[in-house]
């Protein structure tokens, strides 16, 4: 018979947990480990961890699902008495092996959270034998734990604010990233002043005054909240969103020409324009051979569309420059766009002029990572799809923070073995 020390190691619990006995449940083909906290007299509130007098025995003994032992499912079984907390009233007492309110052990939670950021949705659910809905609650607990352990807003100086659409564009998340750590620090449902004010309420007046720089798309609701709440911050226009404006303008030009060609019945023009969309919208360095050919066809059959393409590309290149060179390029682009006689780009010109101050701030501030905003934006979009099937938007936000906020826990037990295996 193995000693309790080995069992403790195998189950990943520390000395605060006493293993009383190990039982094999033949019917369920699972292991049941009977446990108790080492000091059963000194009960603590499961919510706040403060000592509290006992209240009653709750609903008697209960099970916590633990990590499998070999191929067998495993449960920890213990009493689940309740305490009377000064702050929280009657609550289930804290146990050392699981988070409050969890039906799984801490290690089980952590392994699920790790898997969610490293594998597919179906792999997680099948390997861990949990429903996707439970996965949502598990990662929400893990992230809440991580955020309680360390102030997520510590040292924020330069932040980016963005909005992510989900549910086919019917719903939005407002998100805040830290330009210096590269992490997602906050997210909430909604995209309006009240939503963003929620972030600055949490941040508080003092820390808000330490914010030096805020990058965002040019939405007025963001600008007005930032002006009000961050007295010392410069507002910068996100290069990523600016370039998206130009890409949209180009796509409008393409659609208009396509519609006209269809209306007047110009089969050769239609044939030439067919399939050019991606060639036009993609960055030139990522084009395939076929797309390059498609682009040169555009150049020969439609001058307006090709000029619109060049305007978009020129605009994109502004943001790869810095300082006076970049500002010069911006001004050159503006004088070209103003006279280009392509309505979508004349409109864009006016829009750019309106936001010139924040664009210039972007071009003159070093280290503002456009790649960060872009990759966060792309990844969060994927995560909102992955979150489909979760119970609530809290679960969706937890998934975003888990993956992009640095809250993914290490695999259970690995920190110990790392030291011995190097
Ligand atoms: Zn409490």
Tab-separated table of C-alpha atoms and ligand atoms in Angstrom:
chain	number	residue	atom	x	y	z
A	1	UNK	CA	0.000	0.000	0.000
A	2	UNK	CA	1.328	3.419	-0.946
A	3	UNK	CA	1.931	5.872	1.879
A	4	UNK	CA	-0.173	9.017	2.151
A	5	UNK	CA	2.805	11.139	1.132
A	6	UNK	CA	2.858	9.514	-2.281
A	7	UNK	CA	-0.877	9.961	-2.620
A	8	UNK	CA	-0.532	13.582	-1.671
A	9	UNK	CA	2.112	14.064	-4.366
A	10	UNK	CA	0.031	12.211	-6.923
A	11	UNK	CA	-3.025	14.323	-6.150
A	12	UNK	CA	-1.117	17.582	-6.018
A	13	UNK	CA	-2.327	18.595	-2.555
A	14	UNK	CA	-0.071	20.016	0.155
A	15	UNK	CA	0.178	19.291	3.881
A	16	UNK	CA	-2.931	21.339	4.613
A	17	UNK	CA	-4.877	18.357	3.275
A	18	UNK	CA	-5.075	15.133	5.275
A	19	UNK	CA	-5.701	11.957	3.302
A	20	UNK	CA	-7.843	9.622	5.391
A	21	UNK	CA	-8.395	6.696	3.051
A	22	UNK	CA	-8.462	5.628	-0.590
A	23	UNK	CA	-11.363	3.698	-1.975
A	24	UNK	CA	-12.173	2.152	-5.341
A	25	UNK	CA	-15.746	2.700	-6.460
A	26	UNK	CA	-16.337	-0.357	-8.639
A	27	UNK	CA	-19.661	0.747	-9.981
A	28	UNK	CA	-18.423	4.134	-11.161
A	29	UNK	CA	-14.945	2.766	-11.933
A	30	UNK	CA	-13.370	5.667	-10.149
A	31	UNK	CA	-11.121	6.403	-7.211
A	32	UNK	CA	-12.555	8.171	-4.205
A	33	UNK	CA	-10.045	9.769	-1.849
A	34	UNK	CA	-11.404	10.693	1.539
A	35	UNK	CA	-9.804	13.907	2.757
A	36	UNK	CA	-10.147	16.671	5.336
A	37	UNK	CA	-8.403	19.964	6.069
A	38	UNK	CA	-5.569	19.566	8.592
A	39	UNK	CA	-7.099	21.951	11.121
A	40	UNK	CA	-10.827	21.285	11.012
A	41	UNK	CA	-11.470	23.422	14.093
A	42	UNK	CA	-10.104	26.618	12.520
A	43	UNK	CA	-12.637	27.072	9.759
A	44	UNK	CA	-12.320	29.906	7.270
A	45	UNK	CA	-14.887	31.610	5.070
A	46	UNK	CA	-14.688	30.217	1.531
A	47	UNK	CA	-15.201	33.684	0.063
A	48	UNK	CA	-12.691	35.816	1.967
A	49	UNK	CA	-10.502	33.293	3.788
A	50	UNK	CA	-11.015	34.962	7.179
A	51	UNK	CA	-11.555	32.778	10.229
A	52	UNK	CA	-15.195	32.327	11.120
A	53	UNK	CA	-17.224	30.323	13.633
A	54	UNK	CA	-18.871	27.152	12.404
A	55	UNK	CA	-22.506	27.352	11.374
A	56	UNK	CA	-23.672	23.835	10.416
A	57	UNK	CA	-22.703	20.740	8.454
A	58	UNK	CA	-24.094	22.108	5.166
A	59	UNK	CA	-25.263	19.340	2.887
A	60	UNK	CA	-22.970	16.714	4.346
A	61	UNK	CA	-20.198	14.998	2.414
A	62	UNK	CA	-19.521	15.981	-1.149
A	63	UNK	CA	-17.194	15.229	-4.058
A	64	UNK	CA	-14.659	17.340	-5.902
A	65	UNK	CA	-13.554	16.023	-9.242
A	66	UNK	CA	-9.744	15.685	-9.284
A	67	UNK	CA	-7.325	14.978	-12.146
A	68	UNK	CA	-7.505	11.416	-13.426
A	69	UNK	CA	-5.197	8.876	-11.837
A	70	UNK	CA	-3.868	7.002	-14.841
A	71	UNK	CA	-6.969	6.351	-16.909
A	72	UNK	CA	-9.360	6.465	-13.971
A	73	UNK	CA	-11.557	9.332	-12.895
A	74	UNK	CA	-10.774	10.477	-9.370
A	75	UNK	CA	-12.707	12.357	-6.702
A	76	UNK	CA	-11.793	13.936	-3.415
A	77	UNK	CA	-14.541	13.429	-0.863
A	78	UNK	CA	-14.949	15.456	2.314
A	79	UNK	CA	-17.401	17.165	4.632
A	80	UNK	CA	-18.478	20.586	3.460
A	81	UNK	CA	-19.500	22.440	6.616
A	82	UNK	CA	-20.614	26.046	6.606
A	83	UNK	CA	-19.311	28.991	8.615
A	84	UNK	CA	-20.899	32.258	9.673
A	85	UNK	CA	-18.632	34.967	8.266
A	86	UNK	CA	-18.851	38.498	9.657
A	87	UNK	CA	-18.816	39.907	6.161
A	88	UNK	CA	-20.422	37.199	4.038
A	89	UNK	CA	-22.888	35.571	6.405
A	90	UNK	CA	-23.425	31.825	6.024
A	91	UNK	CA	-20.943	30.417	3.513
A	92	UNK	CA	-19.297	27.072	2.757
A	93	UNK	CA	-15.971	26.801	4.575
A	94	UNK	CA	-12.701	27.091	2.668
A	95	UNK	CA	-10.949	23.875	1.631
A	96	UNK	CA	-7.271	23.735	0.692
A	97	UNK	CA	-7.749	21.582	-2.420
A	98	UNK	CA	-10.329	23.619	-4.333
A	99	UNK	CA	-11.472	27.145	-5.130
A	100	UNK	CA	-14.656	28.412	-3.539
A	101	UNK	CA	-17.821	27.250	-5.262
A	102	UNK	CA	-15.904	24.796	-7.438
A	103	UNK	CA	-16.905	21.206	-8.118
A	104	UNK	CA	-13.322	20.482	-9.221
A	105	UNK	CA	-9.989	20.654	-7.466
A	106	UNK	CA	-7.615	23.560	-8.003
A	107	UNK	CA	-5.317	21.393	-10.147
A	108	UNK	CA	-8.213	20.212	-12.274
A	109	UNK	CA	-9.236	23.851	-12.858
A	110	UNK	CA	-5.669	24.835	-13.709
A	111	UNK	CA	-5.204	22.007	-16.181
A	112	UNK	CA	-8.458	22.893	-17.945
A	113	UNK	CA	-7.366	26.540	-18.127
A	114	UNK	CA	-3.980	25.556	-19.533
A	115	UNK	CA	-5.573	23.314	-22.153
A	116	UNK	CA	-8.043	26.001	-23.244
A	117	UNK	CA	-5.157	28.227	-24.319
A	118	UNK	CA	-3.193	25.377	-25.916
A	119	UNK	CA	-5.686	23.168	-27.728
A	120	UNK	CA	-9.064	22.993	-29.380
A	121	UNK	CA	-12.422	23.297	-27.731
A	122	UNK	CA	-13.350	19.670	-28.403
A	123	UNK	CA	-9.984	18.356	-27.188
A	124	UNK	CA	-10.441	20.109	-23.830
A	125	UNK	CA	-13.967	18.857	-23.306
A	126	UNK	CA	-13.171	15.298	-24.343
A	127	UNK	CA	-9.854	14.867	-22.565
A	128	UNK	CA	-11.078	16.381	-19.302
A	129	UNK	CA	-14.580	14.894	-19.540
A	130	UNK	CA	-16.287	18.210	-18.829
A	131	UNK	CA	-18.973	20.136	-20.680
A	132	UNK	CA	-17.988	23.338	-22.458
A	133	UNK	CA	-20.288	25.236	-20.100
A	134	UNK	CA	-18.309	23.970	-17.092
A	135	UNK	CA	-15.116	25.026	-18.840
A	136	UNK	CA	-16.546	28.567	-18.889
A	137	UNK	CA	-17.088	28.565	-15.118
A	138	UNK	CA	-13.687	26.972	-14.485
A	139	UNK	CA	-11.673	29.563	-16.378
A	140	UNK	CA	-13.725	32.357	-14.806
A	141	UNK	CA	-12.631	31.113	-11.374
A	142	UNK	CA	-9.006	30.763	-12.438
A	143	UNK	CA	-8.849	34.280	-13.854
A	144	UNK	CA	-10.661	35.813	-10.863
A	145	UNK	CA	-8.091	34.139	-8.615
A	146	UNK	CA	-5.202	35.524	-10.649
A	147	UNK	CA	-6.648	39.017	-10.636
A	148	UNK	CA	-7.262	38.920	-6.893
A	149	UNK	CA	-3.656	37.855	-6.282
A	150	UNK	CA	-2.061	40.789	-8.116
A	151	UNK	CA	-3.390	44.227	-9.061
A	152	UNK	CA	-4.064	43.963	-12.799
A	153	UNK	CA	-3.761	47.754	-13.231
A	154	UNK	CA	-0.383	48.137	-11.589
A	155	UNK	CA	2.009	50.393	-13.492
A	156	UNK	CA	-0.239	51.314	-16.420
A	157	UNK	CA	1.251	54.224	-18.372
A	158	UNK	CA	0.433	53.660	-22.025
A	159	UNK	CA	-2.795	51.922	-22.906
A	160	UNK	CA	-4.756	51.076	-26.011
A	161	UNK	CA	-8.551	51.039	-26.105
A	162	UNK	CA	-10.367	49.026	-28.732
A	163	UNK	CA	-13.760	47.570	-29.494
A	164	UNK	CA	-14.301	44.000	-30.683
A	165	UNK	CA	-17.520	42.911	-32.313
A	166	UNK	CA	-18.952	39.452	-31.705
A	167	UNK	CA	-22.190	37.559	-32.303
A	168	UNK	CA	-21.958	38.565	-35.947
A	169	UNK	CA	-21.441	42.194	-35.081
A	170	UNK	CA	-24.529	42.493	-32.892
A	171	UNK	CA	-22.569	42.785	-29.665
A	172	UNK	CA	-19.369	44.502	-28.628
A	173	UNK	CA	-16.610	44.249	-26.090
A	174	UNK	CA	-14.575	47.259	-25.055
A	175	UNK	CA	-11.023	46.182	-24.272
A	176	UNK	CA	-7.953	47.844	-22.786
A	177	UNK	CA	-4.398	46.685	-23.512
A	178	UNK	CA	-1.134	47.701	-21.872
A	179	UNK	CA	1.323	48.816	-24.564
A	180	UNK	CA	4.290	48.124	-22.327
A	181	UNK	CA	3.526	44.587	-21.153
A	182	UNK	CA	1.565	43.682	-24.280
A	183	UNK	CA	-1.241	42.318	-22.130
A	184	UNK	CA	-4.975	42.674	-22.182
A	185	UNK	CA	-5.793	44.277	-18.834
A	186	UNK	CA	-9.552	44.755	-18.943
A	187	UNK	CA	-12.634	43.947	-21.011
A	188	UNK	CA	-16.358	44.588	-20.643
A	189	UNK	CA	-19.501	44.177	-22.690
A	190	UNK	CA	-20.680	47.301	-24.504
A	191	UNK	CA	-19.162	50.122	-26.496
A	192	UNK	CA	-20.182	53.425	-25.116
A	193	UNK	CA	-19.112	56.081	-22.647
A	194	UNK	CA	-20.682	54.311	-19.662
A	195	UNK	CA	-18.789	51.066	-20.422
A	196	UNK	CA	-15.436	52.796	-20.676
A	197	UNK	CA	-16.152	54.904	-17.607
A	198	UNK	CA	-16.479	51.583	-15.757
A	199	UNK	CA	-12.785	50.974	-16.473
A	200	UNK	CA	-11.680	54.377	-15.229
A	201	UNK	CA	-13.855	53.963	-12.120
A	202	UNK	CA	-11.898	50.804	-11.298
A	203	UNK	CA	-8.614	52.463	-12.134
A	204	UNK	CA	-9.384	55.389	-9.837
A	205	UNK	CA	-8.387	59.026	-10.103
A	206	UNK	CA	-4.797	58.663	-8.964
A	207	UNK	CA	-3.790	55.886	-11.339
A	208	UNK	CA	-5.726	57.521	-14.195
A	209	UNK	CA	-3.607	60.617	-13.770
A	210	UNK	CA	-0.479	58.482	-14.335
A	211	UNK	CA	-1.651	57.447	-17.790
A	212	UNK	CA	0.534	59.235	-20.316
A	213	UNK	CA	-0.789	57.901	-23.574
A	214	UNK	CA	-3.987	56.369	-24.885
A	215	UNK	CA	-4.237	54.893	-28.342
A	216	UNK	CA	-7.649	54.186	-29.829
A	217	UNK	CA	-9.589	54.276	-33.046
A	218	UNK	CA	-11.019	57.734	-33.616
A	219	UNK	CA	-14.382	57.098	-31.930
A	220	UNK	CA	-15.668	60.241	-30.246
A	221	UNK	CA	-17.032	58.349	-27.224
A	222	UNK	CA	-13.545	57.118	-26.408
A	223	UNK	CA	-11.969	60.538	-26.931
A	224	UNK	CA	-14.434	62.308	-24.664
A	225	UNK	CA	-14.033	59.840	-21.787
A	226	UNK	CA	-10.230	59.955	-22.096
A	227	UNK	CA	-10.190	63.775	-22.095
A	228	UNK	CA	-12.350	63.793	-18.992
A	229	UNK	CA	-10.636	61.019	-17.015
A	230	UNK	CA	-6.968	61.109	-18.059
A	231	UNK	CA	-5.841	64.709	-17.679
A	232	UNK	CA	-2.201	63.911	-18.505
A	233	UNK	CA	-2.702	61.607	-21.472
A	234	UNK	CA	-2.077	62.224	-25.156
A	235	UNK	CA	-4.653	60.619	-27.396
A	236	UNK	CA	-3.151	58.730	-30.336
A	237	UNK	CA	-4.950	57.310	-33.331
A	238	UNK	CA	-4.381	53.581	-33.779
A	239	UNK	CA	-2.497	52.969	-37.012
A	240	UNK	CA	-4.319	49.662	-37.345
A	241	UNK	CA	-7.734	51.324	-37.482
A	242	UNK	CA	-6.547	54.188	-39.689
A	243	UNK	CA	-5.273	51.693	-42.255
A	244	UNK	CA	-8.597	49.871	-42.017
A	245	UNK	CA	-10.337	53.108	-43.018
A	246	UNK	CA	-8.193	53.302	-46.133
A	247	UNK	CA	-8.826	49.647	-46.925
A	248	UNK	CA	-12.568	50.206	-46.598
A	249	UNK	CA	-12.417	53.240	-48.887
A	250	UNK	CA	-10.603	51.145	-51.492
A	251	UNK	CA	-13.179	48.395	-51.220
A	252	UNK	CA	-15.956	50.925	-51.775
A	253	UNK	CA	-14.257	52.124	-54.947
A	254	UNK	CA	-13.937	48.533	-56.145
A	255	UNK	CA	-17.612	47.765	-55.464
A	256	UNK	CA	-18.751	50.917	-57.233
A	257	UNK	CA	-16.729	50.094	-60.355
A	258	UNK	CA	-17.976	46.510	-60.259
A	259	UNK	CA	-21.614	47.674	-60.053
A	260	UNK	CA	-21.134	50.098	-62.925
A	261	UNK	CA	-19.476	47.420	-65.052
A	262	UNK	CA	-22.418	45.096	-64.427
A	263	UNK	CA	-24.954	47.810	-65.209
A	264	UNK	CA	-23.445	48.877	-68.504
A	265	UNK	CA	-22.568	45.279	-69.373
A	266	UNK	CA	-18.811	45.330	-69.810
A	267	UNK	CA	-17.913	41.619	-69.833
A	268	UNK	CA	-14.175	42.033	-70.330
A	269	UNK	CA	-13.903	44.513	-67.472
A	270	UNK	CA	-15.959	42.188	-65.267
A	271	UNK	CA	-13.682	39.287	-66.145
A	272	UNK	CA	-10.620	41.336	-65.309
A	273	UNK	CA	-11.969	42.606	-62.018
A	274	UNK	CA	-13.169	39.226	-60.874
A	275	UNK	CA	-11.148	37.892	-57.982
A	276	UNK	CA	-9.105	41.049	-57.537
A	277	UNK	CA	-10.545	41.893	-54.131
A	278	UNK	CA	-7.931	40.098	-52.042
A	279	UNK	CA	-5.129	41.258	-54.278
A	280	UNK	CA	-6.212	44.846	-53.650
A	281	UNK	CA	-6.800	44.589	-49.913
A	282	UNK	CA	-3.820	42.480	-48.875
A	283	UNK	CA	-0.410	43.937	-48.118
A	284	UNK	CA	1.731	43.659	-51.291
A	285	UNK	CA	4.436	41.621	-49.565
A	286	UNK	CA	1.895	38.898	-48.802
A	287	UNK	CA	0.511	38.515	-52.324
A	288	UNK	CA	0.609	35.192	-54.124
A	289	UNK	CA	1.741	35.066	-57.760
A	290	UNK	CA	-1.823	34.875	-58.978
A	291	UNK	CA	-2.815	37.833	-56.862
A	292	UNK	CA	0.096	39.820	-58.231
A	293	UNK	CA	-1.090	39.107	-61.769
A	294	UNK	CA	-4.600	40.090	-60.820
A	295	UNK	CA	-3.238	43.367	-59.478
A	296	UNK	CA	-1.353	44.173	-62.663
A	297	UNK	CA	-4.553	43.489	-64.642
A	298	UNK	CA	-6.302	46.067	-62.487
A	299	UNK	CA	-3.542	48.540	-63.313
A	300	UNK	CA	-4.141	48.074	-67.023
A	301	UNK	CA	-7.955	47.965	-67.123
A	302	UNK	CA	-9.066	50.508	-64.563
A	303	UNK	CA	-6.968	53.547	-63.735
A	304	UNK	CA	-9.290	54.825	-61.005
A	305	UNK	CA	-9.234	51.573	-59.100
A	306	UNK	CA	-5.480	51.352	-59.432
A	307	UNK	CA	-5.058	54.926	-58.187
A	308	UNK	CA	-7.300	54.090	-55.226
A	309	UNK	CA	-5.030	51.109	-54.564
A	310	UNK	CA	-1.952	53.308	-54.611
A	311	UNK	CA	-3.631	55.794	-52.270
A	312	UNK	CA	-4.343	52.984	-49.820
A	313	UNK	CA	-0.795	51.634	-50.030
A	314	UNK	CA	0.758	55.080	-49.665
A	315	UNK	CA	-1.388	55.677	-46.622
A	316	UNK	CA	-0.351	52.389	-45.059
A	317	UNK	CA	3.313	53.211	-45.550
A	318	UNK	CA	3.004	56.476	-43.577
A	319	UNK	CA	2.710	54.417	-40.403
A	320	UNK	CA	5.927	52.570	-41.073
A	321	UNK	CA	7.799	55.841	-40.808
A	322	UNK	CA	8.432	57.903	-37.685
A	323	UNK	CA	8.817	61.548	-36.725
A	324	UNK	CA	9.132	64.381	-39.257
A	325	UNK	CA	9.516	61.942	-42.140
A	326	UNK	CA	6.170	60.422	-41.269
A	327	UNK	CA	4.451	63.788	-40.896
A	328	UNK	CA	5.836	64.858	-44.278
A	329	UNK	CA	4.459	61.646	-45.792
A	330	UNK	CA	1.096	62.299	-44.168
A	331	UNK	CA	0.960	65.814	-45.611
A	332	UNK	CA	1.993	64.570	-49.067
A	333	UNK	CA	-0.727	61.950	-48.917
A	334	UNK	CA	-3.309	64.558	-47.874
A	335	UNK	CA	-2.544	66.870	-50.748
A	336	UNK	CA	-2.783	63.930	-53.167
A	337	UNK	CA	-6.034	62.586	-51.695
A	338	UNK	CA	-7.643	66.031	-51.597
A	339	UNK	CA	-7.292	66.370	-55.378
A	340	UNK	CA	-7.775	62.725	-56.364
A	341	UNK	CA	-11.450	63.045	-57.417
A	342	UNK	CA	-12.271	59.608	-56.025
A	343	UNK	CA	-15.168	60.340	-53.625
A	344	UNK	CA	-14.327	57.604	-51.085
A	345	UNK	CA	-10.781	58.953	-50.758
A	346	UNK	CA	-11.812	62.597	-50.692
A	347	UNK	CA	-14.063	61.625	-47.762
A	348	UNK	CA	-11.155	59.806	-46.150
A	349	UNK	CA	-9.002	62.907	-46.635
A	350	UNK	CA	-11.541	65.001	-44.686
A	351	UNK	CA	-11.707	62.415	-41.958
A	352	UNK	CA	-7.922	62.315	-41.665
A	353	UNK	CA	-7.739	66.110	-41.447
A	354	UNK	CA	-10.265	66.056	-38.595
A	355	UNK	CA	-8.095	63.588	-36.675
A	356	UNK	CA	-4.734	65.032	-37.670
A	357	UNK	CA	-3.684	65.869	-34.100
A	358	UNK	CA	-4.087	62.317	-32.829
A	359	UNK	CA	-2.506	60.851	-35.972
A	360	UNK	CA	0.534	63.086	-35.572
A	361	UNK	CA	0.719	61.984	-31.915
A	362	UNK	CA	0.905	58.379	-33.131
A	363	UNK	CA	3.611	59.173	-35.658
A	364	UNK	CA	5.776	60.958	-33.103
A	365	UNK	CA	5.408	58.575	-30.149
A	366	UNK	CA	7.900	55.758	-30.126
A	367	UNK	CA	7.198	52.202	-29.210
A	368	UNK	CA	3.441	52.282	-29.735
A	369	UNK	CA	2.987	48.831	-31.102
A	370	UNK	CA	0.577	48.652	-33.982
A	371	UNK	CA	1.270	44.938	-34.206
A	372	UNK	CA	0.042	44.518	-30.634
A	373	UNK	CA	-3.331	46.152	-31.300
A	374	UNK	CA	-3.703	44.228	-34.528
A	375	UNK	CA	-2.798	40.812	-33.122
A	376	UNK	CA	-4.904	41.331	-29.991
A	377	UNK	CA	-7.817	42.355	-32.164
A	378	UNK	CA	-7.458	39.271	-34.373
A	379	UNK	CA	-6.993	36.877	-31.459
A	380	UNK	CA	-9.925	38.264	-29.484
A	381	UNK	CA	-12.171	37.806	-32.504
A	382	UNK	CA	-11.223	34.100	-32.577
A	383	UNK	CA	-11.783	33.806	-28.839
A	384	UNK	CA	-15.281	35.301	-29.071
A	385	UNK	CA	-16.090	32.471	-31.467
A	386	UNK	CA	-14.507	29.899	-29.179
A	387	UNK	CA	-16.619	31.241	-26.300
A	388	UNK	CA	-19.785	30.265	-28.099
A	389	UNK	CA	-21.722	27.925	-25.777
A	390	UNK	CA	-20.546	29.537	-22.552
A	391	UNK	CA	-23.207	30.474	-20.034
A	392	UNK	CA	-22.448	34.170	-19.733
A	393	UNK	CA	-20.384	37.022	-21.067
A	394	UNK	CA	-18.327	36.848	-17.856
A	395	UNK	CA	-17.029	33.520	-19.173
A	396	UNK	CA	-16.201	35.130	-22.523
A	397	UNK	CA	-14.288	37.939	-20.809
A	398	UNK	CA	-12.449	35.404	-18.635
A	399	UNK	CA	-11.392	33.523	-21.773
A	400	UNK	CA	-10.020	36.733	-23.301
A	401	UNK	CA	-8.102	37.601	-20.125
A	402	UNK	CA	-6.839	34.048	-19.703
A	403	UNK	CA	-5.354	34.001	-23.166
A	404	UNK	CA	-4.244	37.612	-23.664
A	405	UNK	CA	-3.936	38.850	-20.085
A	406	UNK	CA	-1.258	36.444	-18.878
A	407	UNK	CA	-3.511	34.449	-16.562
A	408	UNK	CA	-2.822	31.003	-17.968
A	409	UNK	CA	-1.584	28.881	-15.026
A	410	UNK	CA	1.316	26.418	-15.395
A	411	UNK	CA	0.401	22.749	-15.709
A	412	UNK	CA	-0.185	21.248	-12.257
A	413	UNK	CA	2.854	19.681	-10.629
A	414	UNK	CA	5.301	20.861	-13.275
A	415	UNK	CA	7.021	23.519	-11.218
A	416	UNK	CA	8.186	20.825	-8.797
A	417	UNK	CA	9.444	18.433	-11.449
A	418	UNK	CA	11.124	21.223	-13.438
A	419	UNK	CA	13.584	21.696	-10.607
A	420	UNK	CA	14.553	18.035	-10.624
A	421	UNK	CA	14.606	17.443	-14.388
A	422	UNK	CA	16.212	20.771	-15.293
B	1	LIG	ZN1	-16.144	35.934	4.295
